Structures are given as C-alpha cells and as structure tokens.
Amino acid sequence: MKVKIIKKFLFTFISIILIGWLCNILAAMIPHSAVHNNITESINVLAAEGPFKAVIGDKYSNSIADNNTDAWMLLMADYDGTESILEKSLGGFYKSYENTSQTGSGAFDLFISSGAPEAIETGVYSYSRYWHGWMLPLKLLLTFSNYEDIRFIGMIFLTALFFTCIYLALQKDLRFFAMAFGISVLFMLPITAMISFEYSFVLYVTLISNIILLNSYETIKNTFTVPVFFLGLGMATSYFDFLTYPPVSLGFCYLTYLFLRMKEADYKPLTALKDFAANALSWGAGYIGMWISKWIIGTLVLHTNVIQDALNQLILRTSQTDGISNISETKITYGQALSNNLEVFATRGYLFIGILFMLLFFYFSVKRRISTGRIRDCITFLPVFMLTAIIPFAWVFILKNHTYLHRNFTSNLFAISVFAFFAFFAYILEEFNKTTLPYSN
C-alpha cells in the first residue's frame, strides 16, 4: 500500500513539472506581434495609476494593487529576444530602458519608459528563480485584449469561481460552512485581485481547488488519495504564484476537506490531527519541491547559477532585516513583522464583517437550540482548527523580511486564521455527527 502511494506521489510530482514546463514552452511560442500591441496599449493605464494604486484607500493597505510587479510581468510577456524556446520558457527575460518615468519603482519605471517615443534599450535581464506559470494565461489574454480588458475578465472569472464554491457547499448541505467561507474570502479583498494580476493567482488556485474538492471529494479520496491532492495543490501554488500569500491555498482547501471529512460518522479528532499533518506536509513538499525543480532545470538549461540566486534571495527574505534588495543593518523582530500585517485589519470595515458573522452565529445557535453538551463535543476538534489558524503566524516567523516589507499582500495570509475561527463556529452549527449525506461527483 505504501509503495503504491509513493508511486502516486512521484508520478504526480514529475507529471506536474513536465506539464508546467510544457505550458511555459507554449507561452514562449505565442506570436509576439499581437501581444506587443496590446501591451503597448496598456502602458497609459498603468502610467495614470502609478506603481501602487489604492483601490479602496491607504487605510485598507491590502487594497493597494501592485502595479509595479504587474508592469514587470508585462515586460516579461513582451520579451522577444534571440534565445531558444527552451531558454525563453525558463529565463523570465525582460529588457531594461533608459528611465524616463522616475517614480522610483524599478519595474514600473522600465515599463513606462518602454513606451516612450524614442525608448532607449539599456540591457536584458533574467528573472529565472520563479516558474512564471502565469505567463501562458497572460500571453493568451494579451493576444486579443489589453490590461483593462484583462481586469474586467478577471473580475468576471473570480466572481464566478467564488459563487460556484458557495453553490457547491450549499449543495453538500454545508450552509454554515458556506457562510464562513464567503465572509473569510472578503478579508482578502478580492476586488484587489481583480485589479492586480499578480495577486489573483493564489485566489484562482484556491477557488478552483475548492471547487474540485467539493465536486469530486469521493474520487479524490478513493482514487488519488487526499495527500496527493495537496501535493499537487502546493505545486500549482508554487508554479503560478509570485510569493504573495501562498499558504492561503493550503488553509482554505484544508478546511474544506475537513468539513467534508467530518460528515463521516467515524471521523475522530486524532485522525483529524494526523490528516492535518499529512496534508500540510504534502502541500509543503509540493510547494518547495516545485520551486527547487525550477532552480535545477533553470541552472542546467540557462547555464547560469539559478540555484545560487534563489538561495541568496531565500537568505534575504528569511532575514531579520528590512532590506528589500540586500541585507540591511536595520533589524526587525517577529513582533514587528506580525504587527505590520495585523494592523491592516484594524478598520471599522473588518470589524463590521466580524461582528456580523458572530451575530449570525448567535442567532442560529439560539434558533437551533445548540446545547452546551453539543458544544463540548465539538471542542474535541478545536485543536485542528487552531493548527490551521496558526499557519500565517508560522509563515511570518519564517519570512520576517518579506512579510514585513510587503504587508499590502502578505496580510491576506491572515484570512486563513479568520476562516479557521469562523469555521469552528460553523462546525458547531452544522452538527455533522447527526447526519451523513451522500456525495455526488
């Protein structure tokens, strides 16, 4: 049995690496002319907004769209150098230009300067430590639409995915889970992901994976095994993401799995803890393994030391300094990094959402006459909800530098904690042990 599971893990791991690389190769083969024209049309949009657009306002700092990184992505999508297809599929190449923008945000200035009437190229650079799995969908969209259109398409797509998750949860008779899920997603301000292409992919991976879980839970459990699913989830997150708030895919999908699993009468708290460990480790193996595989393949194909570049960045991002490009002398503590992210939620809007959920919980508790004995039974599962809730705290502890500097998107990690908190109360209301419903695939 263990040999069969190991084979599934290896087959899944190798298959996703090969599929991911093939998608990058396809992206490199897309004709450049149509893509370039739509990128040129997009320059004015970003130029008018600046490198960091506050969608709601500065107080809601996770509503600040990162146009600087989106400009970087557009620069890479616009590259059409003389390298081979294989090199382009792994290199993350982009051109630099004489700076005519002067905002102080590097990639944004390069992108705006590329549209100057007499833009002067100053070099070619490579951003090779990421897979840049977003390249294929972005270039496909750029063949027929500009940045404004892509934002609109993203708004429609993310909204559809969100409501599909809610619908499928309701179909599983998980209405209180659906409530907790919906409110928790709001803490990530999905409107920002609709505006900022960089922020959107963790949300895409999370929502699509939740849809797959809700729709095909029995198939996943019996055919692929759940840890293999989480291995693939970690790999997909690593492939598409730009190190924004990747553990969200783990936290949200694990809680969805937990609710589906707890509908089974024989599910015990100790089994839940073992499942958490197995699935979290599988996600971590997929996430880290996918990234390391890129460094190795990139080093072999590009004949540059991608591994060393990645390790240098890893040292910087896990450091206790506030350096954005290099290790600085200014020290930061775990408490400062944590406070910097949690301050994002110190607003009346988030307080309103939290109070609203708790009022709904107490209303349904009274209406359904939830007994203290029932609550005591539910508390036996509390440790697994608490373990899920501390995922963001562990992430900030490991990546102090990165989370301190980039709270406008790393703060979204704490939507996991919010979801775990709300989900526990939703679990009390669901009363899983009293009803076992059939699954549909």
CSV table of C-alpha atoms in Angstrom, one decimal:
chain,number,residue,atom,x,y,z
A,1,MET,CA,0.0,0.0,0.0
A,2,LYS,CA,2.8,2.4,0.9
A,3,VAL,CA,4.7,1.6,-2.3
A,4,LYS,CA,1.5,2.4,-4.3
A,5,ILE,CA,1.1,5.8,-2.6
A,6,ILE,CA,4.8,6.6,-3.1
A,7,LYS,CA,4.4,5.8,-6.8
A,8,LYS,CA,1.3,8.1,-7.0
A,9,PHE,CA,3.4,10.9,-5.3
A,10,LEU,CA,6.3,10.5,-7.7
A,11,PHE,CA,4.0,10.2,-10.8
A,12,THR,CA,2.1,13.4,-9.8
A,13,PHE,CA,5.2,15.3,-8.9
A,14,ILE,CA,7.0,14.5,-12.2
A,15,SER,CA,3.9,14.9,-14.3
A,16,ILE,CA,3.1,18.4,-12.9
A,17,ILE,CA,6.8,19.5,-13.5
A,18,LEU,CA,6.6,18.3,-17.1
A,19,ILE,CA,3.2,19.8,-17.8
A,20,GLY,CA,4.3,23.1,-16.2
A,21,TRP,CA,7.4,23.3,-18.3
A,22,LEU,CA,5.3,22.4,-21.5
A,23,CYS,CA,3.0,25.3,-20.7
A,24,ASN,CA,5.9,27.7,-20.4
A,25,ILE,CA,7.2,26.4,-23.8
A,26,LEU,CA,3.8,27.1,-25.3
A,27,ALA,CA,3.8,30.6,-23.9
A,28,ALA,CA,7.2,31.2,-25.5
A,29,MET,CA,5.8,30.1,-28.8
A,30,ILE,CA,2.9,32.6,-28.9
A,31,PRO,CA,3.4,35.1,-31.8
A,32,HIS,CA,4.8,38.4,-30.4
A,33,SER,CA,3.1,41.0,-32.6
A,34,ALA,CA,-0.5,40.9,-31.2
A,35,VAL,CA,0.8,40.5,-27.6
A,36,HIS,CA,3.1,43.5,-28.1
A,37,ASN,CA,0.4,45.8,-29.5
A,38,ASN,CA,-1.9,45.1,-26.5
A,39,ILE,CA,0.9,45.6,-24.0
A,40,THR,CA,1.7,49.0,-25.7
A,41,GLU,CA,-2.0,49.9,-25.2
A,42,SER,CA,-1.7,49.0,-21.6
A,43,ILE,CA,1.1,51.5,-20.7
A,44,ASN,CA,-1.2,54.5,-20.4
A,45,VAL,CA,-3.5,52.7,-17.9
A,46,LEU,CA,-0.6,51.9,-15.5
A,47,ALA,CA,1.0,55.3,-16.1
A,48,ALA,CA,-2.2,57.1,-15.0
A,49,GLU,CA,-2.5,55.0,-11.8
A,50,GLY,CA,1.1,54.9,-10.7
A,51,PRO,CA,3.1,51.9,-9.2
A,52,PHE,CA,0.8,51.4,-6.2
A,53,LYS,CA,-2.9,52.1,-6.7
A,54,ALA,CA,-5.1,52.1,-3.6
A,55,VAL,CA,-8.4,50.6,-4.8
A,56,ILE,CA,-10.2,51.5,-1.6
A,57,GLY,CA,-7.8,53.7,0.2
A,58,ASP,CA,-4.5,53.6,2.0
A,59,LYS,CA,-6.1,52.6,5.3
A,60,TYR,CA,-7.1,49.3,3.7
A,61,SER,CA,-3.5,48.5,2.7
A,62,ASN,CA,-4.4,45.1,1.2
A,63,SER,CA,-6.4,47.1,-1.3
A,64,ILE,CA,-3.2,48.6,-2.7
A,65,ALA,CA,-2.7,47.0,-6.1
A,66,ASP,CA,1.0,46.2,-7.0
A,67,ASN,CA,1.2,47.8,-10.5
A,68,ASN,CA,5.0,47.7,-10.1
A,69,THR,CA,5.0,43.9,-10.3
A,70,ASP,CA,2.3,43.8,-12.9
A,71,ALA,CA,4.5,46.1,-15.0
A,72,TRP,CA,7.3,43.6,-14.5
A,73,MET,CA,5.0,40.7,-15.7
A,74,LEU,CA,4.1,42.7,-18.8
A,75,LEU,CA,7.7,43.4,-19.5
A,76,MET,CA,8.5,39.7,-19.4
A,77,ALA,CA,5.4,38.9,-21.6
A,78,ASP,CA,6.7,41.5,-24.1
A,79,TYR,CA,10.1,40.0,-24.5
A,80,ASP,CA,11.1,38.7,-27.9
A,81,GLY,CA,14.8,38.1,-27.9
A,82,THR,CA,17.0,35.7,-29.8
A,83,GLU,CA,17.2,33.0,-27.1
A,84,SER,CA,16.0,29.5,-27.9
A,85,ILE,CA,12.4,28.5,-27.0
A,86,LEU,CA,13.7,26.4,-24.1
A,87,GLU,CA,15.7,29.3,-22.7
A,88,LYS,CA,12.8,31.7,-23.0
A,89,SER,CA,10.5,29.2,-21.3
A,90,LEU,CA,12.7,29.3,-18.2
A,91,GLY,CA,14.5,32.6,-18.3
A,92,GLY,CA,11.9,35.2,-17.4
A,93,PHE,CA,13.8,37.6,-19.7
A,94,TYR,CA,12.9,41.3,-19.9
A,95,LYS,CA,14.5,44.4,-21.4
A,96,SER,CA,15.5,47.5,-19.5
A,97,TYR,CA,15.2,51.0,-20.8
A,98,GLU,CA,16.6,54.4,-20.1
A,99,ASN,CA,14.4,55.8,-17.3
A,100,THR,CA,12.0,58.5,-18.4
A,101,SER,CA,9.4,57.8,-15.7
A,102,GLN,CA,11.3,58.5,-12.5
A,103,THR,CA,8.8,57.2,-9.9
A,104,GLY,CA,11.4,55.3,-8.0
A,105,SER,CA,9.7,51.9,-8.6
A,106,GLY,CA,12.1,49.9,-10.8
A,107,ALA,CA,10.0,47.6,-12.9
A,108,PHE,CA,7.2,50.2,-13.2
A,109,ASP,CA,9.6,52.8,-14.5
A,110,LEU,CA,11.1,50.4,-17.0
A,111,PHE,CA,7.7,49.5,-18.4
A,112,ILE,CA,6.5,53.1,-18.7
A,113,SER,CA,9.8,54.1,-20.3
A,114,SER,CA,9.4,51.3,-22.8
A,115,GLY,CA,6.5,53.2,-24.3
A,116,ALA,CA,8.4,56.5,-24.8
A,117,PRO,CA,8.6,57.7,-28.4
A,118,GLU,CA,12.3,57.1,-28.5
A,119,ALA,CA,12.8,54.4,-25.9
A,120,ILE,CA,16.4,53.5,-25.4
A,121,GLU,CA,17.2,49.9,-24.5
A,122,THR,CA,19.9,49.5,-21.9
A,123,GLY,CA,20.1,45.8,-21.4
A,124,VAL,CA,18.5,42.4,-21.0
A,125,TYR,CA,17.9,40.8,-17.6
A,126,SER,CA,16.6,37.5,-16.4
A,127,TYR,CA,14.2,36.7,-13.5
A,128,SER,CA,14.7,33.0,-13.5
A,129,ARG,CA,14.1,31.7,-10.0
A,130,TYR,CA,10.3,31.6,-10.4
A,131,TRP,CA,8.4,29.3,-12.8
A,132,HIS,CA,6.3,32.3,-14.0
A,133,GLY,CA,3.4,29.9,-14.6
A,134,TRP,CA,1.1,32.9,-15.1
A,135,MET,CA,2.9,33.6,-18.5
A,136,LEU,CA,0.7,31.3,-20.6
A,137,PRO,CA,-2.7,32.7,-19.5
A,138,LEU,CA,-1.4,36.3,-19.5
A,139,LYS,CA,0.0,36.0,-23.1
A,140,LEU,CA,-3.1,34.2,-24.3
A,141,LEU,CA,-5.2,37.1,-22.9
A,142,LEU,CA,-2.8,39.7,-24.4
A,143,THR,CA,-3.3,38.3,-27.9
A,144,PHE,CA,-6.8,39.8,-28.0
A,145,SER,CA,-7.1,42.2,-25.0
A,146,ASN,CA,-5.2,44.9,-23.2
A,147,TYR,CA,-4.7,45.3,-19.5
A,148,GLU,CA,-8.0,47.0,-18.9
A,149,ASP,CA,-9.9,44.1,-20.6
A,150,ILE,CA,-7.9,41.6,-18.6
A,151,ARG,CA,-9.0,43.2,-15.4
A,152,PHE,CA,-12.6,43.0,-16.5
A,153,ILE,CA,-12.3,39.3,-17.5
A,154,GLY,CA,-10.6,38.6,-14.2
A,155,MET,CA,-13.4,40.3,-12.3
A,156,ILE,CA,-16.0,38.1,-14.0
A,157,PHE,CA,-13.9,34.9,-13.6
A,158,LEU,CA,-13.1,35.4,-9.9
A,159,THR,CA,-16.7,36.2,-9.1
A,160,ALA,CA,-18.0,33.2,-10.9
A,161,LEU,CA,-15.5,30.9,-9.1
A,162,PHE,CA,-16.4,32.4,-5.7
A,163,PHE,CA,-20.1,31.8,-6.2
A,164,THR,CA,-19.5,28.4,-7.6
A,165,CYS,CA,-17.7,27.5,-4.3
A,166,ILE,CA,-20.7,28.8,-2.3
A,167,TYR,CA,-23.2,26.9,-4.5
A,168,LEU,CA,-21.3,23.6,-4.2
A,169,ALA,CA,-21.0,24.0,-0.5
A,170,LEU,CA,-24.8,24.6,-0.2
A,171,GLN,CA,-25.3,21.5,-2.4
A,172,LYS,CA,-23.4,19.5,0.2
A,173,ASP,CA,-25.7,20.9,2.8
A,174,LEU,CA,-22.9,22.9,4.3
A,175,ARG,CA,-24.7,26.2,4.5
A,176,PHE,CA,-22.9,27.5,7.6
A,177,PHE,CA,-19.5,26.5,6.2
A,178,ALA,CA,-20.5,28.4,3.0
A,179,MET,CA,-21.2,31.5,5.2
A,180,ALA,CA,-17.9,31.2,7.0
A,181,PHE,CA,-16.1,30.7,3.6
A,182,GLY,CA,-17.7,33.6,1.9
A,183,ILE,CA,-17.1,36.1,4.8
A,184,SER,CA,-13.5,34.9,5.1
A,185,VAL,CA,-12.7,35.5,1.4
A,186,LEU,CA,-13.8,39.1,1.9
A,187,PHE,CA,-10.9,39.6,4.3
A,188,MET,CA,-8.6,39.1,1.3
A,189,LEU,CA,-10.4,42.0,-0.5
A,190,PRO,CA,-10.9,40.0,-3.8
A,191,ILE,CA,-11.5,43.3,-5.5
A,192,THR,CA,-7.7,43.9,-5.4
A,193,ALA,CA,-7.0,40.6,-7.0
A,194,MET,CA,-9.5,41.6,-9.8
A,195,ILE,CA,-7.4,44.7,-10.4
A,196,SER,CA,-3.9,43.3,-9.8
A,197,PHE,CA,-2.9,40.4,-12.0
A,198,GLU,CA,-0.1,39.4,-9.6
A,199,TYR,CA,-2.4,39.0,-6.6
A,200,SER,CA,-5.0,36.9,-8.5
A,201,PHE,CA,-3.3,33.6,-9.0
A,202,VAL,CA,-3.3,32.4,-5.4
A,203,LEU,CA,-7.0,33.1,-5.4
A,204,TYR,CA,-7.6,31.3,-8.7
A,205,VAL,CA,-5.7,28.2,-7.4
A,206,THR,CA,-7.6,28.3,-4.1
A,207,LEU,CA,-11.0,28.7,-5.5
A,208,ILE,CA,-10.6,26.2,-8.3
A,209,SER,CA,-9.1,23.6,-5.9
A,210,ASN,CA,-12.0,24.2,-3.6
A,211,ILE,CA,-14.4,23.6,-6.4
A,212,ILE,CA,-12.6,20.3,-7.3
A,213,LEU,CA,-12.7,19.2,-3.7
A,214,LEU,CA,-16.4,20.0,-3.2
A,215,ASN,CA,-17.4,18.4,-6.5
A,216,SER,CA,-15.1,15.3,-6.5
A,217,TYR,CA,-14.2,14.6,-2.9
A,218,GLU,CA,-15.0,10.9,-3.1
A,219,THR,CA,-13.0,10.4,-6.3
A,220,ILE,CA,-10.0,12.2,-4.8
A,221,LYS,CA,-10.2,10.2,-1.6
A,222,ASN,CA,-10.6,6.8,-3.2
A,223,THR,CA,-8.6,7.2,-6.4
A,224,PHE,CA,-5.8,9.7,-5.9
A,225,THR,CA,-5.6,9.9,-2.0
A,226,VAL,CA,-6.0,13.3,-0.4
A,227,PRO,CA,-2.3,13.9,0.4
A,228,VAL,CA,-1.5,13.5,-3.3
A,229,PHE,CA,-4.2,16.2,-4.0
A,230,PHE,CA,-2.4,18.5,-1.5
A,231,LEU,CA,0.9,17.8,-3.1
A,232,GLY,CA,-0.5,18.9,-6.5
A,233,LEU,CA,-2.1,21.9,-4.8
A,234,GLY,CA,1.3,23.0,-3.4
A,235,MET,CA,3.0,22.6,-6.7
A,236,ALA,CA,0.3,24.6,-8.5
A,237,THR,CA,0.6,27.4,-6.0
A,238,SER,CA,4.4,27.4,-6.5
A,239,TYR,CA,4.1,27.3,-10.2
A,240,PHE,CA,1.7,30.3,-10.6
A,241,ASP,CA,2.4,32.5,-7.6
A,242,PHE,CA,4.9,35.4,-7.2
A,243,LEU,CA,5.4,34.7,-3.4
A,244,THR,CA,2.3,36.7,-2.4
A,245,TYR,CA,0.2,34.8,0.1
A,246,PRO,CA,0.7,31.1,-1.0
A,247,PRO,CA,-0.4,29.3,2.2
A,248,VAL,CA,-4.0,30.6,1.6
A,249,SER,CA,-4.4,27.7,-0.8
A,250,LEU,CA,-3.5,25.2,1.9
A,251,GLY,CA,-5.5,26.8,4.7
A,252,PHE,CA,-8.8,27.2,2.7
A,253,CYS,CA,-8.6,23.9,1.0
A,254,TYR,CA,-7.7,22.0,4.2
A,255,LEU,CA,-10.8,23.5,6.0
A,256,THR,CA,-13.0,22.5,3.0
A,257,TYR,CA,-11.6,18.9,3.2
A,258,LEU,CA,-12.1,18.9,7.0
A,259,PHE,CA,-15.8,19.7,6.7
A,260,LEU,CA,-16.3,17.1,4.1
A,261,ARG,CA,-14.4,14.5,6.1
A,262,MET,CA,-16.3,15.4,9.4
A,263,LYS,CA,-19.6,14.5,7.7
A,264,GLU,CA,-18.4,10.9,8.1
A,265,ALA,CA,-19.6,9.5,11.4
A,266,ASP,CA,-16.4,7.6,12.1
A,267,TYR,CA,-14.1,10.6,11.9
A,268,LYS,CA,-12.2,11.2,15.1
A,269,PRO,CA,-10.2,14.2,16.4
A,270,LEU,CA,-6.9,12.2,16.5
A,271,THR,CA,-7.5,11.2,12.8
A,272,ALA,CA,-8.1,14.9,12.0
A,273,LEU,CA,-4.7,15.9,13.5
A,274,LYS,CA,-3.0,13.1,11.5
A,275,ASP,CA,-4.7,14.3,8.4
A,276,PHE,CA,-3.6,17.9,9.0
A,277,ALA,CA,0.0,16.8,9.4
A,278,ALA,CA,-0.1,14.6,6.3
A,279,ASN,CA,-1.8,17.2,4.1
A,280,ALA,CA,0.3,20.1,5.3
A,281,LEU,CA,3.5,18.2,4.8
A,282,SER,CA,2.3,17.1,1.3
A,283,TRP,CA,1.5,20.7,0.4
A,284,GLY,CA,4.9,21.9,1.7
A,285,ALA,CA,6.7,19.1,-0.3
A,286,GLY,CA,4.9,20.1,-3.4
A,287,TYR,CA,5.4,23.9,-2.9
A,288,ILE,CA,9.1,23.6,-2.1
A,289,GLY,CA,9.8,20.7,-4.5
A,290,MET,CA,8.3,22.6,-7.4
A,291,TRP,CA,10.4,25.6,-6.7
A,292,ILE,CA,13.6,23.7,-6.3
A,293,SER,CA,12.9,21.8,-9.5
A,294,LYS,CA,12.8,25.1,-11.3
A,295,TRP,CA,16.1,26.2,-9.9
A,296,ILE,CA,17.7,22.9,-11.0
A,297,ILE,CA,16.2,22.8,-14.5
A,298,GLY,CA,16.9,26.6,-15.0
A,299,THR,CA,20.6,26.1,-14.0
A,300,LEU,CA,21.0,23.3,-16.5
A,301,VAL,CA,19.2,24.9,-19.4
A,302,LEU,CA,20.3,28.6,-19.0
A,303,HIS,CA,23.9,27.8,-17.9
A,304,THR,CA,23.6,30.3,-15.1
A,305,ASN,CA,23.6,29.6,-11.4
A,306,VAL,CA,19.8,30.0,-10.7
A,307,ILE,CA,20.2,27.9,-7.6
A,308,GLN,CA,22.7,30.4,-6.0
A,309,ASP,CA,20.4,33.3,-7.0
A,310,ALA,CA,17.5,31.6,-5.4
A,311,LEU,CA,19.4,30.8,-2.2
A,312,ASN,CA,20.6,34.4,-1.9
A,313,GLN,CA,17.0,35.6,-2.1
A,314,LEU,CA,15.9,32.9,0.4
A,315,ILE,CA,18.6,34.2,2.9
A,316,LEU,CA,17.4,37.8,2.4
A,317,ARG,CA,13.6,37.0,2.7
A,318,THR,CA,14.1,35.0,5.8
A,319,SER,CA,16.5,37.5,7.4
A,320,GLN,CA,15.7,39.8,10.3
A,321,THR,CA,16.4,43.0,8.4
A,322,ASP,CA,14.3,45.4,6.4
A,323,GLY,CA,16.5,45.3,3.2
A,324,ILE,CA,14.4,45.0,0.0
A,325,SER,CA,17.3,44.1,-2.3
A,326,ASN,CA,20.2,43.3,0.1
A,327,ILE,CA,20.7,42.5,3.8
A,328,SER,CA,20.5,45.8,5.7
A,329,GLU,CA,21.7,46.8,9.1
A,330,THR,CA,18.2,47.7,10.4
A,331,LYS,CA,16.9,44.8,12.4
A,332,ILE,CA,13.2,43.8,12.6
A,333,THR,CA,11.6,41.5,15.1
A,334,TYR,CA,8.9,38.8,14.7
A,335,GLY,CA,6.6,41.1,16.7
A,336,GLN,CA,7.2,44.0,14.3
A,337,ALA,CA,6.5,41.8,11.2
A,338,LEU,CA,3.4,40.4,12.8
A,339,SER,CA,2.1,43.8,13.9
A,340,ASN,CA,2.8,45.3,10.5
A,341,ASN,CA,0.5,42.7,8.9
A,342,LEU,CA,-2.3,42.6,11.5
A,343,GLU,CA,-2.6,46.4,11.5
A,344,VAL,CA,-4.2,46.0,8.1
A,345,PHE,CA,-7.4,44.6,9.8
A,346,ALA,CA,-7.7,47.4,12.4
A,347,THR,CA,-10.5,49.1,10.5
A,348,ARG,CA,-14.2,49.6,11.0
A,349,GLY,CA,-15.0,47.6,7.9
A,350,TYR,CA,-13.3,44.4,9.0
A,351,LEU,CA,-14.8,44.9,12.5
A,352,PHE,CA,-18.2,45.1,10.9
A,353,ILE,CA,-17.8,41.9,9.0
A,354,GLY,CA,-16.6,40.1,12.1
A,355,ILE,CA,-19.4,41.3,14.3
A,356,LEU,CA,-21.9,40.4,11.5
A,357,PHE,CA,-20.7,36.8,11.5
A,358,MET,CA,-20.8,36.5,15.2
A,359,LEU,CA,-24.4,37.9,15.4
A,360,LEU,CA,-25.4,35.4,12.8
A,361,PHE,CA,-23.8,32.6,14.8
A,362,PHE,CA,-25.6,33.5,18.0
A,363,TYR,CA,-28.9,33.9,16.1
A,364,PHE,CA,-28.7,30.4,14.6
A,365,SER,CA,-27.4,29.0,17.9
A,366,VAL,CA,-30.5,30.2,19.7
A,367,LYS,CA,-32.7,29.2,16.8
A,368,ARG,CA,-31.4,25.7,16.7
A,369,ARG,CA,-31.1,25.4,20.4
A,370,ILE,CA,-27.5,24.3,20.4
A,371,SER,CA,-26.8,22.7,23.8
A,372,THR,CA,-23.6,23.1,25.9
A,373,GLY,CA,-23.1,19.4,25.6
A,374,ARG,CA,-23.0,19.6,21.8
A,375,ILE,CA,-20.5,22.5,22.1
A,376,ARG,CA,-18.3,20.3,24.4
A,377,ASP,CA,-18.4,17.5,21.8
A,378,CYS,CA,-17.3,20.0,19.1
A,379,ILE,CA,-14.4,21.3,21.2
A,380,THR,CA,-12.6,17.9,20.7
A,381,PHE,CA,-12.0,19.1,17.1
A,382,LEU,CA,-10.8,22.5,18.2
A,383,PRO,CA,-7.1,21.7,18.1
A,384,VAL,CA,-7.2,21.0,14.3
A,385,PHE,CA,-8.9,24.4,13.7
A,386,MET,CA,-6.2,26.0,15.9
A,387,LEU,CA,-3.4,24.4,14.0
A,388,THR,CA,-4.9,25.8,10.7
A,389,ALA,CA,-5.3,29.2,12.3
A,390,ILE,CA,-1.5,29.4,13.2
A,391,ILE,CA,-0.3,28.8,9.6
A,392,PRO,CA,0.0,32.5,8.9
A,393,PHE,CA,1.9,33.1,12.2
A,394,ALA,CA,4.4,30.4,11.3
A,395,TRP,CA,4.8,31.8,7.7
A,396,VAL,CA,5.5,35.3,9.1
A,397,PHE,CA,8.0,33.8,11.6
A,398,ILE,CA,9.9,32.1,8.7
A,399,LEU,CA,9.7,35.0,6.2
A,400,LYS,CA,10.1,38.0,8.5
A,401,ASN,CA,11.8,40.3,5.9
A,402,HIS,CA,9.3,39.5,3.2
A,403,THR,CA,6.2,39.8,5.2
A,404,TYR,CA,7.4,43.0,6.9
A,405,LEU,CA,8.1,44.7,3.6
A,406,HIS,CA,5.0,43.5,1.7
A,407,ARG,CA,2.1,43.6,4.0
A,408,ASN,CA,-0.1,45.0,1.3
A,409,PHE,CA,-0.5,41.4,0.1
A,410,THR,CA,1.1,39.2,2.8
A,411,SER,CA,-1.6,40.4,5.2
A,412,ASN,CA,-4.0,38.3,3.2
A,413,LEU,CA,-2.5,35.3,4.9
A,414,PHE,CA,-4.5,36.0,8.0
A,415,ALA,CA,-7.7,35.3,6.1
A,416,ILE,CA,-6.7,31.7,7.0
A,417,SER,CA,-6.9,32.4,10.7
A,418,VAL,CA,-10.2,34.3,10.2
A,419,PHE,CA,-11.6,31.3,8.3
A,420,ALA,CA,-10.5,28.8,10.9
A,421,PHE,CA,-12.1,30.9,13.6
A,422,PHE,CA,-15.4,31.3,11.8
A,423,ALA,CA,-15.3,27.7,10.5
A,424,PHE,CA,-15.2,26.3,14.1
A,425,PHE,CA,-18.4,28.1,14.9
A,426,ALA,CA,-19.9,27.0,11.6
A,427,TYR,CA,-19.0,23.4,12.5
A,428,ILE,CA,-20.9,23.7,15.8
A,429,LEU,CA,-24.0,24.7,13.8
A,430,GLU,CA,-23.6,22.1,11.2
A,431,GLU,CA,-24.0,19.2,13.7
A,432,PHE,CA,-22.1,16.8,11.4
A,433,ASN,CA,-22.4,13.7,13.6
A,434,LYS,CA,-26.2,13.7,13.4
A,435,THR,CA,-26.5,13.5,9.6
A,436,THR,CA,-24.5,11.7,6.9
A,437,LEU,CA,-25.3,12.8,3.4
A,438,PRO,CA,-24.3,11.0,0.2
A,439,TYR,CA,-21.7,12.7,-2.0
A,440,SER,CA,-22.1,13.4,-5.7
A,441,ASN,CA,-19.4,13.5,-8.2
